Amino acid sequence: MVSIGMKGTQELCVTEELLANQVGSGLVAVYATPMMIAGIEGTAAGSVAPALEPGQTTVGMRIDVSHVAATPLGMKVHFETELIEIAPNGKILTFKVAAYDEKGLIGEGTHQRAIVDKARFESKAQAKLS
C-alpha cells in the first residue's frame, strides 16, 4: 500500500551521454537538466513501485523543479524523493524531490505521478494511431 513518507534514493555518475551538449538541451558540457528530471522521476517511481497492485505503475504528470548548480562530467549525483501527499482519490501522488552532486544541492522541487493500470494506459496511447 502506498503511504505518505515513502522515500527513494538513487545515485549515478555523470557520463558523456548525460551532458547538455549531448542530449540537445544546451551547448555546455555539464549535466543536462532533462537528465536530472529523468533521474528524479525514476527515483520517485521506484520508491512506490513495490507498494502498487499487480498490473499498476505510475506515470509522471507534473514536475516543478529548479536546476540551481552545474555538475561536471565524472561527478556523482544522487536523488532523494519523499511522498508528501496522496490525493483523496488515491491515484495522484505528490513528491518532494531533490538532487545533489558531491558539492551540494543542484536541484529541488515537487513532482506528481498518477497511479494507472499499465495495460489500459498503453492501450489508450496506442489507440491514437487508429
mmCIF file of C-alpha atoms in Angstrom:
data_model
loop_
_atom_site.group_PDB
_atom_site.id
_atom_site.type_symbol
_atom_site.label_atom_id
_atom_site.label_comp_id
_atom_site.label_asym_id
_atom_site.label_seq_id
_atom_site.Cartn_x
_atom_site.Cartn_y
_atom_site.Cartn_z
ATOM 1 C CA MET A 1 0.000 0.000 0.000
ATOM 2 C CA VAL A 2 1.326 3.411 -0.992
ATOM 3 C CA SER A 3 1.696 5.697 2.032
ATOM 4 C CA ILE A 4 2.884 9.191 2.852
ATOM 5 C CA GLY A 5 6.517 9.269 3.901
ATOM 6 C CA MET A 6 7.767 6.674 1.404
ATOM 7 C CA LYS A 7 11.286 7.654 0.315
ATOM 8 C CA GLY A 8 13.527 6.866 -2.602
ATOM 9 C CA THR A 9 17.206 7.350 -3.361
ATOM 10 C CA GLN A 10 19.302 6.712 -6.419
ATOM 11 C CA GLU A 11 22.854 7.571 -7.471
ATOM 12 C CA LEU A 12 24.646 7.876 -10.790
ATOM 13 C CA CYS A 13 27.862 9.185 -12.268
ATOM 14 C CA VAL A 14 27.632 11.939 -14.881
ATOM 15 C CA THR A 15 28.768 10.372 -18.143
ATOM 16 C CA GLU A 16 29.210 11.872 -21.609
ATOM 17 C CA GLU A 17 25.705 10.886 -22.762
ATOM 18 C CA LEU A 18 24.138 12.804 -19.840
ATOM 19 C CA LEU A 19 25.666 16.164 -20.789
ATOM 20 C CA ALA A 20 23.565 19.048 -22.101
ATOM 21 C CA ASN A 21 25.630 19.301 -25.285
ATOM 22 C CA GLN A 22 24.918 15.618 -25.991
ATOM 23 C CA VAL A 23 21.156 15.487 -25.310
ATOM 24 C CA GLY A 24 20.212 18.666 -27.158
ATOM 25 C CA SER A 25 19.344 20.821 -24.170
ATOM 26 C CA GLY A 26 22.239 23.246 -24.459
ATOM 27 C CA LEU A 27 25.769 23.767 -25.677
ATOM 28 C CA VAL A 28 27.646 23.276 -22.416
ATOM 29 C CA ALA A 29 29.410 20.118 -21.255
ATOM 30 C CA VAL A 30 27.593 19.811 -17.895
ATOM 31 C CA TYR A 31 24.872 17.515 -16.520
ATOM 32 C CA ALA A 32 21.692 18.208 -18.502
ATOM 33 C CA THR A 33 18.502 19.419 -16.861
ATOM 34 C CA PRO A 34 16.340 16.834 -18.719
ATOM 35 C CA MET A 35 18.589 14.071 -17.399
ATOM 36 C CA MET A 36 18.276 15.410 -13.856
ATOM 37 C CA ILE A 37 14.499 15.374 -14.277
ATOM 38 C CA ALA A 38 14.627 11.791 -15.581
ATOM 39 C CA GLY A 39 16.639 10.783 -12.516
ATOM 40 C CA ILE A 40 14.128 12.442 -10.212
ATOM 41 C CA GLU A 41 11.191 10.764 -11.967
ATOM 42 C CA GLY A 42 12.841 7.347 -11.911
ATOM 43 C CA THR A 43 13.651 7.654 -8.229
ATOM 44 C CA ALA A 44 10.089 8.686 -7.336
ATOM 45 C CA ALA A 45 8.579 5.913 -9.474
ATOM 46 C CA GLY A 46 10.885 3.316 -7.974
ATOM 47 C CA SER A 47 10.112 4.397 -4.423
ATOM 48 C CA VAL A 48 6.448 3.407 -4.675
ATOM 49 C CA ALA A 49 6.598 0.600 -7.267
ATOM 50 C CA PRO A 50 6.840 -2.245 -4.705
ATOM 51 C CA ALA A 51 3.662 -0.983 -2.997
ATOM 52 C CA LEU A 52 1.469 -0.973 -6.125
ATOM 53 C CA GLU A 53 -1.085 -3.612 -7.055
ATOM 54 C CA PRO A 54 -0.150 -6.114 -9.781
ATOM 55 C CA GLY A 55 -0.596 -4.500 -13.207
ATOM 56 C CA GLN A 56 -0.250 -0.968 -11.864
ATOM 57 C CA THR A 57 2.516 1.538 -12.494
ATOM 58 C CA THR A 58 2.931 5.275 -12.104
ATOM 59 C CA VAL A 59 3.302 7.897 -14.811
ATOM 60 C CA GLY A 60 4.734 11.362 -14.462
ATOM 61 C CA MET A 61 2.190 14.135 -14.842
ATOM 62 C CA ARG A 62 3.786 17.263 -13.396
ATOM 63 C CA ILE A 63 7.228 18.408 -12.380
ATOM 64 C CA ASP A 64 8.238 21.741 -10.884
ATOM 65 C CA VAL A 65 11.963 21.779 -10.179
ATOM 66 C CA SER A 66 14.774 24.286 -10.225
ATOM 67 C CA HIS A 67 18.232 23.340 -11.525
ATOM 68 C CA VAL A 68 20.436 25.592 -9.418
ATOM 69 C CA ALA A 69 24.010 24.368 -9.936
ATOM 70 C CA ALA A 70 26.043 22.833 -12.756
ATOM 71 C CA THR A 71 27.653 19.396 -12.398
ATOM 72 C CA PRO A 72 30.678 18.392 -14.482
ATOM 73 C CA LEU A 73 31.441 15.150 -16.295
ATOM 74 C CA GLY A 74 32.578 12.422 -13.902
ATOM 75 C CA MET A 75 30.935 13.725 -10.726
ATOM 76 C CA LYS A 76 28.402 11.638 -8.797
ATOM 77 C CA VAL A 77 24.793 12.793 -8.483
ATOM 78 C CA HIS A 78 22.220 11.417 -6.081
ATOM 79 C CA PHE A 79 18.468 11.876 -5.911
ATOM 80 C CA GLU A 80 16.129 11.908 -2.920
ATOM 81 C CA THR A 81 12.348 11.737 -3.106
ATOM 82 C CA GLU A 82 9.660 11.653 -0.431
ATOM 83 C CA LEU A 83 5.947 11.062 -0.931
ATOM 84 C CA ILE A 84 4.286 14.025 0.810
ATOM 85 C CA GLU A 85 0.677 13.873 -0.409
ATOM 86 C CA ILE A 86 -1.832 11.382 -1.781
ATOM 87 C CA ALA A 87 -4.920 12.837 -3.465
ATOM 88 C CA PRO A 88 -8.314 11.884 -1.980
ATOM 89 C CA ASN A 89 -8.937 9.556 -4.953
ATOM 90 C CA GLY A 90 -5.733 7.683 -4.029
ATOM 91 C CA LYS A 91 -4.370 7.997 -7.568
ATOM 92 C CA ILE A 92 -2.313 11.226 -7.606
ATOM 93 C CA LEU A 93 0.961 11.189 -5.663
ATOM 94 C CA THR A 94 2.982 14.313 -4.838
ATOM 95 C CA PHE A 95 6.673 14.028 -4.016
ATOM 96 C CA LYS A 96 9.195 16.444 -2.553
ATOM 97 C CA VAL A 97 12.326 15.942 -4.663
ATOM 98 C CA ALA A 98 15.978 16.973 -4.591
ATOM 99 C CA ALA A 99 19.187 16.255 -6.478
ATOM 100 C CA TYR A 100 22.718 16.681 -5.150
ATOM 101 C CA ASP A 101 26.206 16.376 -6.561
ATOM 102 C CA GLU A 102 29.345 15.862 -4.487
ATOM 103 C CA LYS A 103 29.436 19.586 -3.632
ATOM 104 C CA GLY A 104 25.784 20.097 -2.640
ATOM 105 C CA LEU A 105 22.274 20.803 -3.873
ATOM 106 C CA ILE A 106 21.818 21.019 -7.647
ATOM 107 C CA GLY A 107 18.024 20.833 -7.947
ATOM 108 C CA GLU A 108 14.821 20.696 -5.914
ATOM 109 C CA GLY A 109 11.064 20.980 -6.169
ATOM 110 C CA THR A 110 7.965 18.816 -6.431
ATOM 111 C CA HIS A 111 6.825 16.046 -8.739
ATOM 112 C CA GLN A 112 3.407 14.433 -9.278
ATOM 113 C CA ARG A 113 2.767 10.928 -10.549
ATOM 114 C CA ALA A 114 -0.520 9.153 -11.262
ATOM 115 C CA ILE A 115 -1.188 5.502 -10.461
ATOM 116 C CA VAL A 116 -2.504 3.799 -13.610
ATOM 117 C CA ASP A 117 -3.306 0.354 -14.945
ATOM 118 C CA LYS A 118 -0.290 -0.213 -17.218
ATOM 119 C CA ALA A 119 -2.043 -2.245 -19.932
ATOM 120 C CA ARG A 120 -5.033 0.113 -20.110
ATOM 121 C CA PHE A 121 -2.788 3.178 -20.217
ATOM 122 C CA GLU A 122 -0.640 1.780 -23.035
ATOM 123 C CA SER A 123 -3.735 0.612 -24.945
ATOM 124 C CA LYS A 124 -5.249 4.115 -24.844
ATOM 125 C CA ALA A 125 -1.998 5.580 -26.144
ATOM 126 C CA GLN A 126 -1.809 3.045 -28.981
ATOM 127 C CA ALA A 127 -5.431 3.793 -29.925
ATOM 128 C CA LYS A 128 -4.268 7.229 -31.069
ATOM 129 C CA LEU A 129 -2.652 5.523 -34.071
ATOM 130 C CA SER A 130 -6.044 4.343 -35.404
#
